[in-house]
């Protein structure tokens, strides 16, 4: 069955997943939600604007929207950050579907760059990685395998590496260093429960910097309990259009001082038996 592309209320596009019976993004505004939840709440926007180098892990590459948005933010801020972007995808979309997301409107050229990543990922076998280095002045080429980034001193770049497999089979020891930013962008806990388990958040914690920030659009009590039991502290944030509240998390409670908090003790007590 052909994947149905829709235009969300802020004019950006999303796609409906026939497998999960859910849209990939918030229909009240795909781009608006991504910017709020994954870029602003986690501090990624600020890190780019301050030219800090970033290691980022994404759960669920999907359409590749966040790669396009990252390059848009890089252009807007003139960021010189060196970004290592690691992602995982179990059910890759075809490049043609990704091209119909029209990422060129978000950042010129990104429809083709992300389209090429999607082509290579779709062709890849389970357990293989696809990697691309995007630099402001050099076209990106999608390759299989893990080539090193050459001659990188001072050069801004985004190195995207997407692992084609189940998240739980992903060897996160490949990261160049512990992740400072985590984009947890699975489908909702009721349709994609395997990505909202305590084991999921423990695995992410093991790959994370002690001061890492994790963003998710989810505010469900049970999902928050899984994060807490997985070793994360939770902050509550006002959601983008269509969502009352979303969550941000860190292994370091001090990183959440600007946010309202949840009663972690209570959630742990309530869910410990059910979730362990
Ligand atoms: C809500 S979509 C979002 C994707 C993406 N961040 C975007 O903006 O398009 C969630 C993605 O997670 C993928 N996924 C679901 N379960 C997975 C698993 N166990 N391992 C790896 N990827 C998974 C889905 O195929 C889907 O592409």
mmCIF file of C-alpha atoms and ligand atoms in Angstrom:
data_model
loop_
_atom_site.group_PDB
_atom_site.id
_atom_site.type_symbol
_atom_site.label_atom_id
_atom_site.label_comp_id
_atom_site.label_asym_id
_atom_site.label_seq_id
_atom_site.Cartn_x
_atom_site.Cartn_y
_atom_site.Cartn_z
ATOM 1 C CA UNK A 1 0.000 0.000 0.000
ATOM 2 C CA UNK A 2 1.410 3.451 -0.952
ATOM 3 C CA UNK A 3 2.455 5.667 1.979
ATOM 4 C CA UNK A 4 0.158 8.655 2.342
ATOM 5 C CA UNK A 5 1.887 12.027 2.728
ATOM 6 C CA UNK A 6 -0.072 14.752 4.520
ATOM 7 C CA UNK A 7 0.503 18.457 5.085
ATOM 8 C CA UNK A 8 0.394 19.256 8.813
ATOM 9 C CA UNK A 9 -1.056 22.477 10.201
ATOM 10 C CA UNK A 10 2.215 24.447 10.123
ATOM 11 C CA UNK A 11 2.670 23.612 6.408
ATOM 12 C CA UNK A 12 5.345 20.927 6.924
ATOM 13 C CA UNK A 13 4.682 17.376 5.813
ATOM 14 C CA UNK A 14 4.339 14.002 7.500
ATOM 15 C CA UNK A 15 3.609 10.467 6.406
ATOM 16 C CA UNK A 16 1.149 7.877 7.684
ATOM 17 C CA UNK A 17 2.610 4.536 8.739
ATOM 18 C CA UNK A 18 0.489 1.644 7.498
ATOM 19 C CA UNK A 19 2.459 -0.678 9.802
ATOM 20 C CA UNK A 20 1.923 1.355 12.996
ATOM 21 C CA UNK A 21 -1.369 3.001 11.898
ATOM 22 C CA UNK A 22 -0.039 6.365 13.054
ATOM 23 C CA UNK A 23 1.487 9.498 11.548
ATOM 24 C CA UNK A 24 5.252 9.904 11.907
ATOM 25 C CA UNK A 25 4.756 13.383 13.390
ATOM 26 C CA UNK A 26 2.279 15.643 15.135
ATOM 27 C CA UNK A 27 -0.447 16.560 12.635
ATOM 28 C CA UNK A 28 -0.868 19.917 14.417
ATOM 29 C CA UNK A 29 2.616 20.821 13.089
ATOM 30 C CA UNK A 30 5.425 18.353 12.384
ATOM 31 C CA UNK A 31 8.228 20.890 12.131
ATOM 32 C CA UNK A 32 6.994 22.987 15.070
ATOM 33 C CA UNK A 33 6.898 19.955 17.349
ATOM 34 C CA UNK A 34 10.317 18.724 16.260
ATOM 35 C CA UNK A 35 11.884 22.106 16.883
ATOM 36 C CA UNK A 36 10.299 22.470 20.327
ATOM 37 C CA UNK A 37 10.685 18.940 21.635
ATOM 38 C CA UNK A 38 13.963 17.817 20.122
ATOM 39 C CA UNK A 39 15.936 21.000 19.448
ATOM 40 C CA UNK A 40 14.860 23.609 22.013
ATOM 41 C CA UNK A 41 13.954 21.486 25.061
ATOM 42 C CA UNK A 42 17.142 19.404 24.844
ATOM 43 C CA UNK A 43 19.465 22.405 24.369
ATOM 44 C CA UNK A 44 20.431 21.257 20.863
ATOM 45 C CA UNK A 45 19.453 24.615 19.310
ATOM 46 C CA UNK A 46 21.643 26.443 21.852
ATOM 47 C CA UNK A 47 24.591 24.070 21.388
ATOM 48 C CA UNK A 48 24.488 24.670 17.617
ATOM 49 C CA UNK A 49 24.231 28.442 18.048
ATOM 50 C CA UNK A 50 27.239 28.328 20.407
ATOM 51 C CA UNK A 51 29.252 26.240 17.881
ATOM 52 C CA UNK A 52 29.693 23.390 20.386
ATOM 53 C CA UNK A 53 30.567 19.935 19.057
ATOM 54 C CA UNK A 54 27.736 17.491 19.552
ATOM 55 C CA UNK A 55 27.242 13.752 19.685
ATOM 56 C CA UNK A 56 23.584 12.931 19.222
ATOM 57 C CA UNK A 57 21.602 9.681 19.268
ATOM 58 C CA UNK A 58 18.187 9.383 17.643
ATOM 59 C CA UNK A 59 15.773 6.523 18.227
ATOM 60 C CA UNK A 60 13.851 6.113 14.948
ATOM 61 C CA UNK A 61 15.340 7.719 11.795
ATOM 62 C CA UNK A 62 12.021 7.487 9.900
ATOM 63 C CA UNK A 63 11.760 10.239 7.312
ATOM 64 C CA UNK A 64 15.033 11.911 8.385
ATOM 65 C CA UNK A 65 13.220 15.144 9.286
ATOM 66 C CA UNK A 66 15.659 15.896 12.108
ATOM 67 C CA UNK A 67 18.692 15.780 9.817
ATOM 68 C CA UNK A 68 17.010 18.348 7.548
ATOM 69 C CA UNK A 69 16.041 20.502 10.529
ATOM 70 C CA UNK A 70 19.555 20.326 11.958
ATOM 71 C CA UNK A 71 21.058 21.575 8.696
ATOM 72 C CA UNK A 72 18.439 24.339 8.583
ATOM 73 C CA UNK A 73 19.444 25.447 12.116
ATOM 74 C CA UNK A 74 23.133 25.222 11.162
ATOM 75 C CA UNK A 75 22.571 27.551 8.195
ATOM 76 C CA UNK A 76 20.432 29.948 10.196
ATOM 77 C CA UNK A 77 23.005 30.326 12.991
ATOM 78 C CA UNK A 78 26.154 29.899 10.865
ATOM 79 C CA UNK A 79 27.033 27.101 13.274
ATOM 80 C CA UNK A 80 30.566 25.676 13.079
ATOM 81 C CA UNK A 81 29.667 22.686 15.265
ATOM 82 C CA UNK A 82 31.004 19.275 14.372
ATOM 83 C CA UNK A 83 28.034 16.980 14.800
ATOM 84 C CA UNK A 84 28.101 13.201 15.061
ATOM 85 C CA UNK A 85 24.515 12.099 14.442
ATOM 86 C CA UNK A 86 23.752 8.434 15.135
ATOM 87 C CA UNK A 87 20.346 6.954 14.371
ATOM 88 C CA UNK A 88 18.629 3.582 14.051
ATOM 89 C CA UNK A 89 15.787 2.361 11.855
ATOM 90 C CA UNK A 90 14.152 -1.041 11.735
ATOM 91 C CA UNK A 91 11.647 -0.355 8.942
ATOM 92 C CA UNK A 92 13.249 2.074 6.422
ATOM 93 C CA UNK A 93 11.028 4.135 4.160
ATOM 94 C CA UNK A 94 11.719 4.181 0.429
ATOM 95 C CA UNK A 95 13.731 7.161 -0.831
ATOM 96 C CA UNK A 96 10.797 8.252 -3.012
ATOM 97 C CA UNK A 97 8.556 8.588 0.037
ATOM 98 C CA UNK A 98 11.225 10.616 1.840
ATOM 99 C CA UNK A 99 11.692 12.888 -1.203
ATOM 100 C CA UNK A 100 7.946 13.601 -1.128
ATOM 101 C CA UNK A 101 8.445 15.117 2.362
ATOM 102 C CA UNK A 102 9.897 18.095 0.462
ATOM 103 C CA UNK A 103 12.754 18.807 2.905
ATOM 104 C CA UNK A 104 14.167 21.257 0.349
ATOM 105 C CA UNK A 105 11.600 23.705 1.701
ATOM 106 C CA UNK A 106 13.127 23.397 5.177
ATOM 107 C CA UNK A 107 16.721 23.549 3.955
ATOM 108 C CA UNK A 108 17.702 23.766 0.268
ATOM 109 C CA UNK A 109 19.278 20.544 -1.013
ATOM 110 C CA UNK A 110 18.177 18.432 1.958
ATOM 111 C CA UNK A 111 15.423 16.673 -0.024
ATOM 112 C CA UNK A 112 18.160 15.066 -2.116
ATOM 113 C CA UNK A 113 20.655 14.469 0.742
ATOM 114 C CA UNK A 114 18.085 12.799 2.995
ATOM 115 C CA UNK A 115 16.571 11.036 -0.024
ATOM 116 C CA UNK A 116 19.979 9.488 -0.763
ATOM 117 C CA UNK A 117 20.417 8.363 2.846
ATOM 118 C CA UNK A 118 16.956 6.768 2.623
ATOM 119 C CA UNK A 119 17.831 5.007 -0.687
ATOM 120 C CA UNK A 120 21.003 3.520 0.853
ATOM 121 C CA UNK A 121 19.231 2.528 4.075
ATOM 122 C CA UNK A 122 16.410 0.853 2.147
ATOM 123 C CA UNK A 123 18.989 -1.153 0.169
ATOM 124 C CA UNK A 124 21.080 -2.010 3.272
ATOM 125 C CA UNK A 125 20.797 -5.384 4.960
ATOM 126 C CA UNK A 126 19.766 -5.818 8.585
ATOM 127 C CA UNK A 127 22.796 -5.011 10.772
ATOM 128 C CA UNK A 128 24.441 -2.705 8.200
ATOM 129 C CA UNK A 129 25.065 1.021 8.613
ATOM 130 C CA UNK A 130 24.791 3.854 6.145
ATOM 131 C CA UNK A 131 26.836 6.986 6.657
ATOM 132 C CA UNK A 132 27.004 10.419 5.101
ATOM 133 C CA UNK A 133 29.090 13.468 5.901
ATOM 134 C CA UNK A 134 27.372 16.772 5.199
ATOM 135 C CA UNK A 135 29.631 19.812 5.027
ATOM 136 C CA UNK A 136 28.457 23.305 4.091
ATOM 137 C CA UNK A 137 30.632 23.342 0.941
ATOM 138 C CA UNK A 138 30.744 19.701 -0.166
ATOM 139 C CA UNK A 139 27.902 17.530 -1.506
ATOM 140 C CA UNK A 140 27.051 14.512 0.627
ATOM 141 C CA UNK A 141 27.343 10.969 -0.649
ATOM 142 C CA UNK A 142 25.659 8.045 1.090
ATOM 143 C CA UNK A 143 27.944 5.082 1.656
ATOM 144 C CA UNK A 144 27.743 1.779 3.403
ATOM 145 C CA UNK A 145 30.398 0.987 6.002
ATOM 146 C CA UNK A 146 32.043 3.393 8.390
ATOM 147 C CA UNK A 147 34.554 5.673 6.642
ATOM 148 C CA UNK A 148 36.467 8.116 8.842
ATOM 149 C CA UNK A 149 35.896 11.808 8.474
ATOM 150 C CA UNK A 150 39.129 13.172 6.991
ATOM 151 C CA UNK A 151 40.944 16.335 7.866
ATOM 152 C CA UNK A 152 38.283 17.660 10.152
ATOM 153 C CA UNK A 153 40.138 20.155 12.347
ATOM 154 C CA UNK A 154 37.953 23.256 12.552
ATOM 155 C CA UNK A 155 35.685 22.244 9.653
ATOM 156 C CA UNK A 156 31.980 22.250 10.427
ATOM 157 C CA UNK A 157 30.260 19.008 9.462
ATOM 158 C CA UNK A 158 27.420 16.681 10.299
ATOM 159 C CA UNK A 159 28.310 13.029 10.064
ATOM 160 C CA UNK A 160 25.103 10.995 9.927
ATOM 161 C CA UNK A 161 25.318 7.271 10.580
ATOM 162 C CA UNK A 162 22.130 5.238 10.491
ATOM 163 C CA UNK A 163 22.061 1.637 11.636
ATOM 164 C CA UNK A 164 19.474 -0.544 9.929
ATOM 165 C CA UNK A 165 18.169 -2.831 12.644
ATOM 166 C CA UNK A 166 16.136 -3.131 15.775
ATOM 167 C CA UNK A 167 17.116 -0.570 18.420
ATOM 168 C CA UNK A 168 17.794 -3.389 20.894
ATOM 169 C CA UNK A 169 20.435 -4.890 18.541
ATOM 170 C CA UNK A 170 22.243 -1.576 18.062
ATOM 171 C CA UNK A 171 25.832 -1.576 19.318
ATOM 172 C CA UNK A 172 26.122 1.889 20.798
ATOM 173 C CA UNK A 173 29.832 1.421 21.534
ATOM 174 C CA UNK A 174 30.373 2.817 17.973
ATOM 175 C CA UNK A 175 29.695 6.356 19.228
ATOM 176 C CA UNK A 176 32.713 8.696 19.006
ATOM 177 C CA UNK A 177 31.953 9.677 22.619
ATOM 178 C CA UNK A 178 28.999 9.525 25.048
ATOM 179 C CA UNK A 179 25.896 11.213 23.626
ATOM 180 C CA UNK A 180 25.024 14.658 24.970
ATOM 181 C CA UNK A 181 21.672 14.792 23.172
ATOM 182 C CA UNK A 182 19.125 12.004 22.679
ATOM 183 C CA UNK A 183 16.074 12.317 20.435
ATOM 184 C CA UNK A 184 13.658 9.615 21.539
ATOM 185 C CA UNK A 185 11.205 9.638 18.633
ATOM 186 C CA UNK A 186 9.408 6.299 18.591
ATOM 187 C CA UNK A 187 5.738 5.886 17.756
ATOM 188 C CA UNK A 188 3.452 6.114 20.790
ATOM 189 C CA UNK A 189 3.850 3.658 23.702
ATOM 190 C CA UNK A 190 0.606 1.819 22.841
ATOM 191 C CA UNK A 191 1.658 1.072 19.230
ATOM 192 C CA UNK A 192 5.456 0.843 19.651
ATOM 193 C CA UNK A 193 5.802 -0.513 23.249
ATOM 194 C CA UNK A 194 9.237 -2.113 22.669
ATOM 195 C CA UNK A 195 10.839 1.347 22.538
ATOM 196 C CA UNK A 196 9.300 2.530 25.833
ATOM 197 C CA UNK A 197 10.671 -0.155 28.163
ATOM 198 C CA UNK A 198 13.007 0.201 31.128
ATOM 199 C CA UNK A 199 15.609 -1.733 29.066
ATOM 200 C CA UNK A 200 15.374 0.911 26.308
ATOM 201 C CA UNK A 201 16.095 3.773 28.681
ATOM 202 C CA UNK A 202 18.866 1.824 30.469
ATOM 203 C CA UNK A 203 20.549 1.199 27.129
ATOM 204 C CA UNK A 204 20.321 4.898 26.271
ATOM 205 C CA UNK A 205 21.683 5.809 29.707
ATOM 206 C CA UNK A 206 24.725 3.589 29.142
ATOM 207 C CA UNK A 207 25.474 5.476 25.908
ATOM 208 C CA UNK A 208 24.827 8.910 27.419
ATOM 209 C CA UNK A 209 27.041 11.624 28.832
ATOM 210 C CA UNK A 210 26.369 12.143 32.596
ATOM 211 C CA UNK A 211 24.840 15.575 31.738
ATOM 212 C CA UNK A 212 22.955 14.407 28.635
ATOM 213 C CA UNK A 213 19.505 15.699 27.721
ATOM 214 C CA UNK A 214 16.827 13.445 26.213
ATOM 215 C CA UNK A 215 13.750 14.887 24.480
ATOM 216 C CA UNK A 216 10.468 13.119 23.831
ATOM 217 C CA UNK A 217 6.967 14.293 22.885
ATOM 218 C CA UNK A 218 5.482 11.767 25.326
ATOM 219 C CA UNK A 219 4.058 12.646 28.731
ATOM 220 C CA UNK A 220 2.364 9.300 29.505
ATOM 221 C CA UNK A 221 2.800 8.282 33.147
ATOM 222 C CA UNK A 222 3.871 4.743 32.341
ATOM 223 C CA UNK A 223 6.495 5.908 29.816
ATOM 224 C CA UNK A 224 7.843 8.393 32.358
ATOM 225 C CA UNK A 225 8.024 5.587 34.938
ATOM 226 C CA UNK A 226 10.063 3.482 32.472
ATOM 227 C CA UNK A 227 12.471 6.403 32.018
ATOM 228 C CA UNK A 228 12.857 6.864 35.768
ATOM 229 C CA UNK A 229 13.406 3.126 36.348
ATOM 230 C CA UNK A 230 15.937 3.278 33.504
ATOM 231 C CA UNK A 231 17.957 5.877 35.439
ATOM 232 C CA UNK A 232 16.645 9.214 34.101
ATOM 233 C CA UNK A 233 15.203 12.234 35.908
ATOM 234 C CA UNK A 234 12.217 13.888 34.235
ATOM 235 C CA UNK A 235 11.246 17.479 33.533
ATOM 236 C CA UNK A 236 7.772 18.555 32.409
ATOM 237 C CA UNK A 237 7.509 21.091 29.588
ATOM 238 C CA UNK A 238 4.557 22.797 27.962
ATOM 239 C CA UNK A 239 3.873 21.036 24.674
ATOM 240 C CA UNK A 240 3.667 22.452 21.128
ATOM 241 C CA UNK A 241 0.227 22.904 19.485
ATOM 242 C CA UNK A 242 -1.881 19.763 19.898
ATOM 243 C CA UNK A 243 -0.064 18.610 23.086
ATOM 244 C CA UNK A 244 -0.557 19.877 26.623
ATOM 245 C CA UNK A 245 2.767 18.640 27.958
ATOM 246 C CA UNK A 246 5.950 16.857 26.794
ATOM 247 C CA UNK A 247 8.986 15.501 28.655
ATOM 248 C CA UNK A 248 12.679 16.162 28.878
ATOM 249 C CA UNK A 249 15.040 13.893 30.806
ATOM 250 C CA UNK A 250 18.601 13.761 32.088
ATOM 251 C CA UNK A 251 20.726 11.452 34.239
ATOM 252 C CA UNK A 252 21.679 14.647 36.104
ATOM 253 C CA UNK A 253 18.754 16.243 37.983
ATOM 254 C CA UNK A 254 20.640 19.575 38.053
ATOM 255 C CA UNK A 255 20.265 19.791 34.240
ATOM 256 C CA UNK A 256 16.489 20.055 34.774
ATOM 257 C CA UNK A 257 16.535 23.024 37.153
ATOM 258 C CA UNK A 258 14.639 25.202 34.639
ATOM 259 C CA UNK A 259 11.765 22.700 34.353
ATOM 260 C CA UNK A 260 8.840 21.615 36.512
ATOM 261 C CA UNK A 261 9.422 18.103 37.804
ATOM 262 C CA UNK A 262 7.366 14.932 38.274
ATOM 263 C CA UNK A 263 7.112 13.019 41.554
ATOM 264 C CA UNK A 264 9.674 10.349 40.667
ATOM 265 C CA UNK A 265 9.427 8.457 43.966
ATOM 266 C CA UNK A 266 5.697 8.025 43.519
ATOM 267 C CA UNK A 267 5.999 6.854 39.899
ATOM 268 C CA UNK A 268 8.758 4.384 40.806
ATOM 269 C CA UNK A 269 6.669 2.911 43.612
ATOM 270 C CA UNK A 270 3.579 2.658 41.431
ATOM 271 C CA UNK A 271 5.259 0.999 38.433
ATOM 272 C CA UNK A 272 8.312 -0.819 39.809
ATOM 273 C CA UNK A 273 6.696 -4.274 39.913
ATOM 274 C CA UNK A 274 4.737 -3.909 36.684
ATOM 275 C CA UNK A 275 7.717 -2.708 34.657
ATOM 276 C CA UNK A 276 10.523 -4.860 36.037
HETATM 277 C C1 LIG B 1 7.496 8.333 15.056
HETATM 278 S S1 LIG B 1 8.526 7.662 13.801
HETATM 279 C C2 LIG B 1 9.637 9.018 13.780
HETATM 280 C C3 LIG B 1 10.800 8.947 12.944
HETATM 281 C C4 LIG B 1 11.689 10.141 12.675
HETATM 282 N N1 LIG B 1 12.367 10.662 13.816
HETATM 283 C C5 LIG B 1 11.071 11.195 11.791
HETATM 284 O O1 LIG B 1 11.099 12.366 12.150
HETATM 285 O O2 LIG B 1 10.586 10.853 10.737
HETATM 286 C C6 LIG B 1 9.345 6.310 14.662
HETATM 287 C C7 LIG B 1 10.337 5.517 13.864
HETATM 288 O O3 LIG B 1 10.875 4.452 14.678
HETATM 289 C C8 LIG B 1 11.014 3.279 13.890
HETATM 290 N N2 LIG B 1 11.013 2.101 14.788
HETATM 291 C C9 LIG B 1 9.953 1.547 15.430
HETATM 292 N N3 LIG B 1 10.347 0.494 16.182
HETATM 293 C C10 LIG B 1 11.694 0.384 16.037
HETATM 294 C C11 LIG B 1 12.674 -0.493 16.590
HETATM 295 N N4 LIG B 1 12.350 -1.464 17.440
HETATM 296 N N5 LIG B 1 13.969 -0.304 16.253
HETATM 297 C C12 LIG B 1 14.326 0.710 15.373
HETATM 298 N N6 LIG B 1 13.419 1.557 14.820
HETATM 299 C C13 LIG B 1 12.122 1.414 15.146
HETATM 300 C C14 LIG B 1 9.808 3.332 12.983
HETATM 301 O O4 LIG B 1 9.960 2.514 11.846
HETATM 302 C C15 LIG B 1 9.751 4.827 12.653
HETATM 303 O O5 LIG B 1 10.526 5.124 11.535
#
